[in-house]
Amino acid sequence: MMNQIQSLPAANSNDLRYDRDTDPLSSIPLTMLETILPTASPDFMSDIFDFFSLASYNWIFRLTTVTFAIISSTTYIWSRVLHYLSLYYETSITIDSDDPIHTHVMSWLAVNVSTRRLQARTAKASGYSEDQTRVMEYNASARDGKFHLIEWQKFTKPEFEPHVGEHIFFFRGRGFWITRNKDDSLAQDQLISGNQLSINKSEYIRISCWGQSADPIKEFLQESKSIYLTQECSKTRIFRAKEITWSPRWYCAATRATRPISTISLDESTKKALLRDVNEFLNPKAPRWYANRGIPYRRGYLLHGPPGTGKTSLSFALGGLFGLPIYCLSLVDTGMTEDKLLACFGALPNRCIVLLEDIDTVDISRRRDGSAGGDQGKGEHKTQMTLSGLLNAIDGVASHEGRILIMTTNHPEVLDPALVRKGRVDLEVPFGLATKEQIVNLFTIMYSHDYDDEEQGDEIAKEKLIAAALRFGDLLDADTFSPAEITEFLMVRKDDYWKALRDVTQWKEEVLAKREEVTKRFRELRDKRG
């Protein structure tokens, strides 16, 4: 067989030449070619046939190779040029997800940047800030006037923001690009709880632009911050400490509409004195004034009174009035220790409110001699902290300055004197049961309209409302009911104040009778135990 292969005639290079006489395309009549291509001559058409013949494929391969080499070289050169340009002529600023600026930027991007790569999320709006257009659409579609959550959710539109990756946007005629990165890694403290490790899901964004100055990016950050805070000025942000680890962090647990200070049932002179004191403390000149006199720049208030008198409500109203975030801290958390409490206080920003509710329920805050409290001390919560640890966090050597500490209690008489001494508690605000003036004010607030409607808000309607409020105040005894009790009664009848006037006498008798019954049972139990 090898002999047969060797006996085959060698292929002559001339045999690879294009033979016009044997090519099937040559059988096409010239008249037809001239009809299709009027300007084509026989020699021209022959050159075309030669170009597409098998012999010309080597030339096409060489052309492809050269083209690929040019593209590869150009790409490499361009990448190196971009590298050196970014190295010497690109400016960038990186923002961590834990910083409030991250929220400002992402909020601006969600509204102003159009991109094909988006991340969708369910819109979370509080009950105080629903979109009025959405409310009107739902009310127009509601048939029987009954609320249905599924029907309401149909009018909720998702929120969109740029997804992880690089996005280009323009601000004031200048081009920027933002790179959004996410990193899921073990937390630095690597707290081991059982068999689980604490995972730190962090995110950071990098904003870049051409130029050797970061001023354009700084202007963008300032603008996004200004827009965001303008939208949030009517809300109060509430922060809580994350799961107590070796490195506690604060997170925004909720936002709520600011509560008007006028809705707080408190003696007007006491309220004015408190507002004046807080305003003086927050004045930008105050830190230097405190420093020049060697006084720690912090303020403490103790709100005390019966349950339901508005102690916590006043804290939120102060936050809304002065635009201060509220940091709620519980001393009875299972993992709370003295070191972690110090870390929480150390992570506080300047000019904020720290709220410690029901401080009397914590055993460390009570009188150490046991001379006060009686049976009230049986329900206190046990904690891993000591009174000295709490005092060091409040005003120790390394304690944080610039914050307002508010403590609430129902029983101020059982608190340890060291906790409420002057310097730690600068002002005590007593809360009592509703006076006649407060009862009238609660009635007026409840039945005032939430919208500016001339027909609803005319002078005649206002005069009738004031007269009804005064009548309501005459029907209730002063210093007998808490503001919370009165508000609860009015809430059930919020659409008809005439009904409230008709029912208030019967309600008063029922509440007083129930109190008498509870007091009687308590005395019987005490006598049996005694």
Short mmCIF file of C-alpha atoms in Angstrom, two decimals:
data_model
loop_
_atom_site.label_atom_id
_atom_site.label_comp_id
_atom_site.label_asym_id
_atom_site.label_seq_id
_atom_site.Cartn_x
_atom_site.Cartn_y
_atom_site.Cartn_z
CA MET A 1 0.00 0.00 0.00
CA MET A 2 2.92 2.28 0.76
CA ASN A 3 4.21 1.63 -2.72
CA GLN A 4 0.87 2.69 -4.13
CA ILE A 5 0.96 5.90 -2.17
CA GLN A 6 4.49 6.64 -3.27
CA SER A 7 3.56 5.90 -6.88
CA LEU A 8 0.96 8.66 -6.86
CA PRO A 9 2.04 11.67 -8.92
CA ALA A 10 3.24 14.60 -6.87
CA ALA A 11 0.98 17.57 -6.84
CA ASN A 12 2.26 20.30 -9.07
CA SER A 13 1.92 23.86 -7.80
CA ASN A 14 0.56 24.78 -11.19
CA ASP A 15 -2.32 22.42 -10.55
CA LEU A 16 -3.50 24.64 -7.64
CA ARG A 17 -3.93 27.57 -9.96
CA TYR A 18 -7.38 28.65 -10.79
CA ASP A 19 -8.47 27.25 -14.19
CA ARG A 20 -11.05 29.52 -15.70
CA ASP A 21 -11.97 26.94 -18.27
CA THR A 22 -12.85 24.25 -15.72
CA ASP A 23 -14.45 26.50 -13.09
CA PRO A 24 -18.26 26.10 -13.05
CA LEU A 25 -18.69 29.85 -12.56
CA SER A 26 -17.17 30.43 -15.97
CA SER A 27 -20.19 28.84 -17.55
CA ILE A 28 -22.32 31.85 -16.57
CA PRO A 29 -23.05 33.81 -19.72
CA LEU A 30 -21.38 37.17 -19.86
CA THR A 31 -24.65 38.77 -20.91
CA MET A 32 -26.17 37.70 -17.58
CA LEU A 33 -23.20 39.10 -15.65
CA GLU A 34 -23.41 42.33 -17.58
CA THR A 35 -27.11 42.48 -16.75
CA ILE A 36 -26.40 42.11 -12.99
CA LEU A 37 -23.27 44.28 -13.00
CA PRO A 38 -23.53 46.60 -16.00
CA THR A 39 -20.02 47.98 -15.51
CA ALA A 40 -18.36 44.60 -15.07
CA SER A 41 -16.03 43.40 -17.78
CA PRO A 42 -14.90 39.79 -18.28
CA ASP A 43 -11.46 40.57 -16.82
CA PHE A 44 -13.01 42.23 -13.77
CA MET A 45 -15.22 39.24 -13.06
CA SER A 46 -12.28 36.92 -13.47
CA ASP A 47 -10.37 38.85 -10.80
CA ILE A 48 -13.32 38.42 -8.42
CA PHE A 49 -13.36 34.68 -9.06
CA ASP A 50 -9.63 34.58 -8.39
CA PHE A 51 -10.11 36.41 -5.08
CA PHE A 52 -12.63 33.88 -3.79
CA SER A 53 -10.76 30.89 -5.04
CA LEU A 54 -9.03 28.38 -2.76
CA ALA A 55 -5.62 29.79 -3.51
CA SER A 56 -6.51 33.16 -1.91
CA TYR A 57 -7.43 31.72 1.54
CA ASN A 58 -3.82 32.05 2.73
CA TRP A 59 -4.03 35.80 2.23
CA ILE A 60 -7.24 36.00 4.25
CA PHE A 61 -5.62 34.04 7.07
CA ARG A 62 -2.66 36.40 7.08
CA LEU A 63 -4.99 39.39 7.16
CA THR A 64 -6.94 37.90 10.08
CA THR A 65 -3.75 37.23 12.02
CA VAL A 66 -2.48 40.75 11.49
CA THR A 67 -5.86 42.22 12.49
CA PHE A 68 -5.97 40.16 15.68
CA ALA A 69 -2.44 41.20 16.56
CA ILE A 70 -3.29 44.87 16.03
CA ILE A 71 -6.41 44.60 18.19
CA SER A 72 -4.57 42.77 20.98
CA SER A 73 -1.74 45.28 20.97
CA THR A 74 -4.12 48.21 20.94
CA THR A 75 -6.12 46.74 23.83
CA TYR A 76 -2.99 46.19 25.91
CA ILE A 77 -1.64 49.65 25.17
CA TRP A 78 -5.01 51.22 25.98
CA SER A 79 -5.23 49.32 29.28
CA ARG A 80 -1.77 50.55 30.25
CA VAL A 81 -2.69 54.10 29.26
CA LEU A 82 -5.83 53.90 31.40
CA HIS A 83 -3.78 52.48 34.25
CA TYR A 84 -1.34 55.38 34.25
CA LEU A 85 -4.12 57.91 33.71
CA SER A 86 -6.03 56.54 36.70
CA LEU A 87 -2.80 56.45 38.68
CA TYR A 88 -1.95 60.10 38.13
CA TYR A 89 -5.19 61.78 36.94
CA GLU A 90 -8.02 59.89 38.68
CA THR A 91 -9.45 60.96 42.05
CA SER A 92 -11.64 58.71 44.16
CA ILE A 93 -13.30 58.60 47.58
CA THR A 94 -14.29 55.35 49.30
CA ILE A 95 -17.27 55.14 51.66
CA ASP A 96 -17.99 52.28 54.05
CA SER A 97 -21.54 50.99 54.46
CA ASP A 98 -21.54 51.73 58.20
CA ASP A 99 -21.13 55.44 57.56
CA PRO A 100 -24.30 57.57 57.15
CA ILE A 101 -22.81 59.05 53.96
CA HIS A 102 -23.34 55.65 52.33
CA THR A 103 -27.09 56.01 52.91
CA HIS A 104 -27.06 59.57 51.53
CA VAL A 105 -25.30 58.51 48.31
CA MET A 106 -27.40 55.40 47.68
CA SER A 107 -30.59 57.39 48.20
CA TRP A 108 -29.46 59.95 45.60
CA LEU A 109 -28.39 57.28 43.13
CA ALA A 110 -31.69 55.42 43.45
CA VAL A 111 -33.52 58.52 42.23
CA ASN A 112 -31.12 60.13 39.76
CA VAL A 113 -29.11 57.35 38.09
CA SER A 114 -30.52 55.36 35.17
CA THR A 115 -28.77 52.06 34.60
CA ARG A 116 -29.64 48.67 33.13
CA ARG A 117 -28.24 46.80 36.14
CA LEU A 118 -30.55 47.42 39.07
CA GLN A 119 -31.22 45.86 42.43
CA ALA A 120 -34.87 45.74 43.51
CA ARG A 121 -36.09 45.77 47.08
CA THR A 122 -39.43 46.09 48.78
CA ALA A 123 -40.22 49.65 49.76
CA LYS A 124 -40.36 50.16 53.51
CA ALA A 125 -42.39 53.17 54.50
CA SER A 126 -43.62 53.96 57.95
CA GLY A 127 -47.28 54.51 58.60
CA TYR A 128 -46.61 58.23 59.02
CA SER A 129 -45.01 58.85 55.62
CA GLU A 130 -47.16 57.08 53.07
CA ASP A 131 -47.18 58.53 49.58
CA GLN A 132 -50.31 60.64 49.22
CA THR A 133 -50.72 59.60 45.57
CA ARG A 134 -50.69 55.99 46.68
CA VAL A 135 -53.27 56.73 49.38
CA MET A 136 -55.56 58.44 46.89
CA GLU A 137 -55.28 55.55 44.42
CA TYR A 138 -56.13 53.04 47.11
CA ASN A 139 -59.10 55.05 48.39
CA ALA A 140 -60.42 55.36 44.84
CA SER A 141 -60.30 51.59 44.35
CA ALA A 142 -61.69 50.63 47.77
CA ARG A 143 -65.29 49.52 47.46
CA ASP A 144 -66.69 49.04 50.94
CA GLY A 145 -64.22 51.27 52.78
CA LYS A 146 -62.61 48.34 54.61
CA PHE A 147 -58.86 48.07 54.65
CA HIS A 148 -57.29 44.98 53.10
CA LEU A 149 -53.53 44.54 53.30
CA ILE A 150 -53.19 42.59 50.04
CA GLU A 151 -55.11 45.25 48.13
CA TRP A 152 -52.98 47.95 49.76
CA GLN A 153 -49.76 46.20 48.80
CA LYS A 154 -50.81 46.21 45.14
CA PHE A 155 -50.14 49.95 45.13
CA THR A 156 -46.68 49.56 46.65
CA LYS A 157 -43.99 50.02 44.03
CA PRO A 158 -40.57 48.42 44.52
CA GLU A 159 -37.53 50.57 45.08
CA PHE A 160 -34.56 50.28 42.75
CA GLU A 161 -30.92 51.12 43.22
CA PRO A 162 -27.75 50.39 41.19
CA HIS A 163 -26.56 46.81 41.55
CA VAL A 164 -23.06 45.70 42.52
CA GLY A 165 -20.55 46.78 39.89
CA GLU A 166 -19.51 49.96 38.11
CA HIS A 167 -21.97 52.63 37.01
CA ILE A 168 -21.51 55.98 35.26
CA PHE A 169 -23.52 59.08 36.18
CA PHE A 170 -23.35 62.82 35.67
CA PHE A 171 -23.58 65.53 38.31
CA ARG A 172 -23.60 69.21 37.37
CA GLY A 173 -22.33 68.40 33.90
CA ARG A 174 -19.38 66.34 35.09
CA GLY A 175 -18.92 62.62 34.62
CA PHE A 176 -18.45 60.30 37.60
CA TRP A 177 -18.35 56.57 37.98
CA ILE A 178 -19.22 54.65 41.09
CA THR A 179 -18.07 51.15 41.96
CA ARG A 180 -20.21 49.23 44.42
CA ASN A 181 -18.59 46.25 46.14
CA LYS A 182 -19.81 43.77 48.72
CA ASP A 183 -17.62 41.70 50.98
CA ASP A 184 -18.88 38.80 53.10
CA SER A 185 -16.19 37.85 55.55
CA LEU A 186 -15.71 36.82 59.14
CA ALA A 187 -16.20 39.67 61.56
CA GLN A 188 -13.09 41.02 63.21
CA ASP A 189 -14.19 39.91 66.64
CA GLN A 190 -15.25 36.47 65.31
CA LEU A 191 -17.64 35.94 68.16
CA ILE A 192 -18.36 32.23 68.57
CA SER A 193 -21.89 31.52 69.73
CA GLY A 194 -22.41 27.80 69.93
CA ASN A 195 -21.20 26.43 66.61
CA GLN A 196 -21.85 29.62 64.65
CA LEU A 197 -19.39 32.31 63.67
CA SER A 198 -20.36 35.94 63.42
CA ILE A 199 -20.32 36.95 59.74
CA ASN A 200 -19.64 40.54 58.81
CA LYS A 201 -21.47 41.46 55.60
CA SER A 202 -19.87 44.75 54.67
CA GLU A 203 -20.22 46.94 51.62
CA TYR A 204 -18.31 49.91 50.34
CA ILE A 205 -18.64 52.21 47.37
CA ARG A 206 -15.93 54.14 45.55
CA ILE A 207 -16.76 57.34 43.67
CA SER A 208 -14.23 58.44 41.04
CA CYS A 209 -13.73 61.20 38.49
CA TRP A 210 -10.96 62.54 36.25
CA GLY A 211 -8.79 65.23 37.72
CA GLN A 212 -6.27 65.78 40.47
CA SER A 213 -8.72 67.37 42.90
CA ALA A 214 -11.40 65.64 44.97
CA ASP A 215 -13.49 68.82 45.20
CA PRO A 216 -16.09 67.66 42.61
CA ILE A 217 -16.70 64.46 44.59
CA LYS A 218 -16.90 66.42 47.84
CA GLU A 219 -19.50 68.71 46.30
CA PHE A 220 -21.51 65.68 45.21
CA LEU A 221 -21.36 64.16 48.70
CA GLN A 222 -22.44 67.42 50.28
CA GLU A 223 -25.34 67.77 47.85
CA SER A 224 -26.55 64.19 48.38
CA LYS A 225 -26.32 64.67 52.15
CA SER A 226 -28.28 67.91 52.00
CA ILE A 227 -31.05 66.36 49.90
CA TYR A 228 -31.31 63.30 52.13
CA LEU A 229 -31.45 65.26 55.39
CA THR A 230 -34.05 67.62 53.93
CA GLN A 231 -36.27 64.61 53.27
CA GLU A 232 -35.59 63.19 56.74
CA CYS A 233 -36.02 66.40 58.74
CA SER A 234 -39.63 65.49 59.54
CA LYS A 235 -38.62 62.10 60.95
CA THR A 236 -36.97 60.92 64.13
CA ARG A 237 -34.35 58.20 63.79
CA ILE A 238 -34.22 55.55 66.49
CA PHE A 239 -31.02 53.56 66.97
CA ARG A 240 -30.38 50.39 68.92
CA ALA A 241 -27.23 48.45 69.66
CA LYS A 242 -26.66 45.42 67.46
CA GLU A 243 -26.43 41.98 69.01
CA ILE A 244 -24.00 42.52 71.82
CA THR A 245 -20.63 41.29 70.55
CA TRP A 246 -17.09 42.24 71.43
CA SER A 247 -17.51 45.28 69.21
CA PRO A 248 -21.07 46.67 69.63
CA ARG A 249 -22.40 48.86 66.85
CA TRP A 250 -25.45 51.05 66.54
CA TYR A 251 -27.96 50.56 63.74
CA CYS A 252 -31.05 52.51 62.73
CA ALA A 253 -33.90 50.34 63.99
CA ALA A 254 -36.76 52.60 62.91
CA THR A 255 -37.79 56.04 61.77
CA ARG A 256 -40.97 57.70 62.90
CA ALA A 257 -42.69 60.99 62.29
CA THR A 258 -41.60 63.73 64.62
CA ARG A 259 -44.05 64.25 67.44
CA PRO A 260 -45.02 67.89 67.99
CA ILE A 261 -43.98 69.14 71.38
CA SER A 262 -47.44 70.66 71.75
CA THR A 263 -48.94 67.17 72.04
CA ILE A 264 -47.00 66.46 75.26
CA SER A 265 -49.13 66.87 78.38
CA LEU A 266 -46.76 68.69 80.70
CA ASP A 267 -46.87 71.81 82.79
CA GLU A 268 -46.12 74.71 80.46
CA SER A 269 -43.57 76.36 82.72
CA THR A 270 -41.72 73.06 83.17
CA LYS A 271 -41.84 72.41 79.44
CA LYS A 272 -40.45 75.85 78.58
CA ALA A 273 -37.64 75.49 81.11
CA LEU A 274 -36.66 72.10 79.67
CA LEU A 275 -36.72 73.33 76.07
CA ARG A 276 -34.64 76.38 76.97
CA ASP A 277 -32.07 74.22 78.75
CA VAL A 278 -31.76 71.78 75.81
CA ASN A 279 -31.50 74.60 73.30
CA GLU A 280 -28.70 76.28 75.24
CA PHE A 281 -26.81 73.00 75.48
CA LEU A 282 -27.04 72.38 71.72
CA ASN A 283 -25.89 75.87 70.77
CA PRO A 284 -22.68 75.68 68.66
CA LYS A 285 -21.01 78.05 71.13
CA ALA A 286 -21.74 75.77 74.09
CA PRO A 287 -18.78 73.33 73.73
CA ARG A 288 -16.23 76.13 74.05
CA TRP A 289 -18.14 77.66 76.94
CA TYR A 290 -18.10 74.32 78.79
CA ALA A 291 -14.42 73.72 78.00
CA ASN A 292 -13.30 77.17 79.20
CA ARG A 293 -14.92 76.52 82.56
CA GLY A 294 -13.76 72.94 82.92
CA ILE A 295 -17.29 71.53 82.82
CA PRO A 296 -17.91 68.24 80.95
CA TYR A 297 -19.99 68.90 77.87
CA ARG A 298 -22.98 66.64 78.56
CA ARG A 299 -26.45 66.94 80.01
CA GLY A 300 -28.67 64.59 81.99
CA TYR A 301 -32.41 64.59 82.66
CA LEU A 302 -34.56 62.39 84.90
CA LEU A 303 -38.20 62.05 83.86
CA HIS A 304 -40.30 60.54 86.63
CA GLY A 305 -43.98 60.02 87.23
CA PRO A 306 -46.80 57.46 87.05
CA PRO A 307 -47.08 55.18 84.00
CA GLY A 308 -48.76 56.67 80.95
CA THR A 309 -47.97 60.28 81.73
CA GLY A 310 -45.76 60.88 78.67
CA LYS A 311 -42.16 60.38 79.79
CA THR A 312 -41.06 58.39 76.73
CA SER A 313 -43.19 60.56 74.45
CA LEU A 314 -41.34 63.65 75.65
CA SER A 315 -38.03 62.01 74.73
CA PHE A 316 -39.20 61.42 71.16
CA ALA A 317 -40.69 64.91 70.95
CA LEU A 318 -37.36 66.44 71.97
CA GLY A 319 -35.59 64.39 69.31
CA GLY A 320 -38.01 65.59 66.65
CA LEU A 321 -37.95 69.23 67.75
CA PHE A 322 -34.15 69.52 67.75
CA GLY A 323 -33.46 66.95 65.00
CA LEU A 324 -31.56 64.65 67.35
CA PRO A 325 -31.29 60.89 66.82
CA ILE A 326 -32.38 58.76 69.75
CA TYR A 327 -30.18 55.90 70.94
CA CYS A 328 -32.15 53.43 73.04
CA LEU A 329 -30.13 51.29 75.41
CA SER A 330 -31.33 48.47 77.63
CA LEU A 331 -29.28 47.50 80.65
CA VAL A 332 -31.05 44.15 80.98
CA ASP A 333 -29.84 42.69 77.67
CA THR A 334 -28.46 39.20 78.21
CA GLY A 335 -25.01 40.00 76.83
CA MET A 336 -24.62 43.46 78.33
CA THR A 337 -21.48 43.93 80.41
CA GLU A 338 -19.61 46.96 81.71
CA ASP A 339 -17.07 46.86 78.87
CA LYS A 340 -19.79 46.62 76.26
CA LEU A 341 -21.74 49.45 77.85
CA LEU A 342 -18.62 51.63 77.70
CA ALA A 343 -18.18 50.65 74.04
CA CYS A 344 -21.78 51.61 73.27
CA PHE A 345 -21.36 55.01 74.93
CA GLY A 346 -18.04 55.49 73.15
CA ALA A 347 -19.63 54.90 69.74
CA LEU A 348 -22.23 57.64 70.24
CA PRO A 349 -22.12 60.65 67.90
CA ASN A 350 -22.08 64.21 69.12
CA ARG A 351 -25.43 65.81 69.86
CA CYS A 352 -27.72 62.85 70.37
CA ILE A 353 -30.18 61.58 72.97
CA VAL A 354 -29.41 58.42 74.95
CA LEU A 355 -32.59 56.93 76.38
CA LEU A 356 -32.50 54.61 79.41
CA GLU A 357 -36.10 53.64 80.15
CA ASP A 358 -37.41 52.36 83.48
CA ILE A 359 -34.06 52.68 85.18
CA ASP A 360 -35.65 51.67 88.49
CA THR A 361 -36.27 48.11 87.24
CA VAL A 362 -32.53 47.41 87.12
CA ASP A 363 -31.26 46.14 90.45
CA ILE A 364 -27.94 48.02 90.28
CA SER A 365 -29.71 51.41 90.19
CA ARG A 366 -31.59 50.86 93.44
CA ARG A 367 -30.56 51.98 96.90
CA ARG A 368 -27.70 49.88 98.17
CA ASP A 369 -28.85 50.11 101.78
CA GLY A 370 -32.25 48.62 100.92
CA SER A 371 -34.01 51.30 102.93
CA ALA A 372 -36.44 52.20 100.16
CA GLY A 373 -38.53 50.30 97.74
CA GLY A 374 -40.11 47.65 99.93
CA ASP A 375 -41.89 45.05 97.82
CA GLN A 376 -41.07 47.04 94.70
CA GLY A 377 -37.63 45.49 94.63
CA LYS A 378 -38.89 41.97 94.05
CA GLY A 379 -39.36 42.38 90.33
CA GLU A 380 -36.04 43.94 89.38
CA HIS A 381 -34.00 42.45 86.54
CA LYS A 382 -30.64 40.87 87.22
CA THR A 383 -27.70 42.07 85.17
CA GLN A 384 -23.97 41.42 84.85
CA MET A 385 -23.18 45.07 85.53
CA THR A 386 -22.50 47.03 88.68
CA LEU A 387 -23.55 50.51 89.71
CA SER A 388 -19.97 51.75 89.44
CA GLY A 389 -19.80 50.45 85.87
CA LEU A 390 -22.97 52.34 84.96
CA LEU A 391 -21.68 55.53 86.58
CA ASN A 392 -18.36 55.27 84.73
CA ALA A 393 -20.20 54.96 81.43
CA ILE A 394 -22.32 58.01 82.24
CA ASP A 395 -19.64 60.42 83.43
CA GLY A 396 -16.37 58.55 83.95
CA VAL A 397 -12.95 59.71 82.82
CA ALA A 398 -13.34 58.11 79.39
CA SER A 399 -17.07 58.81 79.04
CA HIS A 400 -18.44 60.34 75.86
CA GLU A 401 -19.27 64.05 75.70
CA GLY A 402 -21.78 65.96 73.63
CA ARG A 403 -24.76 63.72 74.39
CA ILE A 404 -28.01 64.18 76.28
CA LEU A 405 -28.87 61.38 78.70
CA ILE A 406 -32.54 60.85 79.53
CA MET A 407 -33.54 58.36 82.21
CA THR A 408 -37.17 57.51 82.94
CA THR A 409 -38.58 55.96 86.09
CA ASN A 410 -41.91 55.39 87.81
CA HIS A 411 -40.32 55.34 91.28
CA PRO A 412 -37.59 57.97 91.70
CA GLU A 413 -37.51 57.41 95.45
CA VAL A 414 -35.92 53.95 95.06
CA LEU A 415 -32.98 55.10 92.93
CA ASP A 416 -29.51 55.22 94.41
CA PRO A 417 -28.52 58.81 95.33
CA ALA A 418 -25.22 58.40 93.46
CA LEU A 419 -27.14 57.89 90.21
CA VAL A 420 -29.30 61.00 90.49
CA ARG A 421 -26.88 63.44 92.10
CA LYS A 422 -26.27 66.84 90.54
CA GLY A 423 -23.85 66.60 87.65
CA ARG A 424 -25.33 63.31 86.49
CA VAL A 425 -28.93 64.49 86.57
CA ASP A 426 -28.97 68.20 85.81
CA LEU A 427 -32.74 68.60 85.68
CA GLU A 428 -35.63 66.54 87.02
CA VAL A 429 -38.91 66.69 85.08
CA PRO A 430 -41.89 65.50 87.12
CA PHE A 431 -44.90 64.06 85.34
CA GLY A 432 -48.30 63.84 86.99
CA LEU A 433 -51.86 62.96 86.15
CA ALA A 434 -53.67 65.20 83.70
CA THR A 435 -54.72 68.64 84.88
CA LYS A 436 -57.80 70.36 83.52
CA GLU A 437 -55.70 72.37 81.09
CA GLN A 438 -54.06 69.21 79.81
CA ILE A 439 -57.43 67.46 79.44
CA VAL A 440 -58.72 70.32 77.30
CA ASN A 441 -55.52 70.29 75.25
CA LEU A 442 -55.76 66.53 74.63
CA PHE A 443 -59.34 66.89 73.41
CA THR A 444 -58.46 69.77 71.08
CA ILE A 445 -55.49 67.92 69.58
CA MET A 446 -57.49 64.74 69.01
CA TYR A 447 -60.26 66.45 67.03
CA SER A 448 -58.21 69.03 65.13
CA HIS A 449 -58.10 68.36 61.39
CA ASP A 450 -54.90 67.15 59.73
CA TYR A 451 -55.46 69.05 56.50
CA ASP A 452 -55.99 72.66 55.47
CA ASP A 453 -59.62 72.75 54.40
CA GLU A 454 -61.45 76.06 54.64
CA GLU A 455 -64.84 74.45 55.17
CA GLN A 456 -63.54 72.15 57.89
CA GLY A 457 -61.25 74.72 59.45
CA ASP A 458 -63.53 77.78 59.52
CA GLU A 459 -63.89 79.87 62.63
CA ILE A 460 -67.31 78.49 63.52
CA ALA A 461 -66.03 74.93 63.62
CA LYS A 462 -63.06 75.99 65.74
CA GLU A 463 -65.30 77.77 68.22
CA LYS A 464 -67.52 74.70 68.53
CA LEU A 465 -64.47 72.51 69.09
CA ILE A 466 -63.10 74.79 71.82
CA ALA A 467 -66.49 74.86 73.55
CA ALA A 468 -66.70 71.06 73.42
CA ALA A 469 -63.15 70.76 74.80
CA LEU A 470 -63.98 73.01 77.76
CA ARG A 471 -67.11 70.97 78.42
CA PHE A 472 -65.05 67.78 78.30
CA GLY A 473 -62.60 69.23 80.81
CA ASP A 474 -65.45 70.02 83.20
CA LEU A 475 -66.74 66.44 83.04
CA LEU A 476 -63.42 64.90 84.15
CA ASP A 477 -61.74 65.41 87.49
CA ALA A 478 -58.28 66.93 87.42
CA ASP A 479 -55.28 64.90 88.64
CA THR A 480 -57.28 61.68 88.41
CA PHE A 481 -56.57 60.18 84.99
CA SER A 482 -53.32 59.81 83.11
CA PRO A 483 -52.94 61.37 79.64
CA ALA A 484 -52.60 57.87 78.18
CA GLU A 485 -55.98 56.83 79.63
CA ILE A 486 -57.71 59.91 78.25
CA THR A 487 -56.07 59.50 74.84
CA GLU A 488 -57.15 55.87 74.68
CA PHE A 489 -60.75 56.87 75.43
CA LEU A 490 -60.74 59.54 72.72
CA MET A 491 -59.09 57.29 70.14
CA VAL A 492 -62.09 54.95 70.11
CA ARG A 493 -64.30 57.95 69.35
CA LYS A 494 -61.94 59.97 67.17
CA ASP A 495 -64.54 60.61 64.44
CA ASP A 496 -67.24 62.11 66.67
CA TYR A 497 -66.42 64.33 69.62
CA TRP A 498 -70.10 64.61 70.53
CA LYS A 499 -70.06 60.88 71.21
CA ALA A 500 -67.03 61.41 73.45
CA LEU A 501 -68.98 64.00 75.44
CA ARG A 502 -71.92 61.63 75.82
CA ASP A 503 -69.81 58.64 76.92
CA VAL A 504 -67.22 60.29 79.14
CA THR A 505 -69.29 60.21 82.36
CA GLN A 506 -69.99 56.48 82.11
CA TRP A 507 -66.34 55.80 81.21
CA LYS A 508 -65.14 57.77 84.24
CA GLU A 509 -67.34 55.77 86.59
CA GLU A 510 -66.16 52.46 85.11
CA VAL A 511 -62.47 53.37 85.42
CA LEU A 512 -62.83 54.52 89.02
CA ALA A 513 -64.79 51.39 89.92
CA LYS A 514 -62.14 49.18 88.37
CA ARG A 515 -59.40 50.98 90.28
CA GLU A 516 -61.28 50.48 93.52
CA GLU A 517 -61.66 46.78 92.80
CA VAL A 518 -57.95 46.38 92.01
CA THR A 519 -57.01 48.24 95.19
CA LYS A 520 -59.34 46.05 97.24
CA ARG A 521 -57.83 42.84 95.84
CA PHE A 522 -54.32 44.09 96.46
CA ARG A 523 -55.14 44.83 100.08
CA GLU A 524 -56.65 41.38 100.53
CA LEU A 525 -53.54 39.70 99.11
CA ARG A 526 -51.30 41.81 101.30
CA ASP A 527 -53.31 40.94 104.40
CA LYS A 528 -53.09 37.22 103.59
CA ARG A 529 -49.33 37.41 103.16
CA GLY A 530 -48.94 39.52 106.27
#
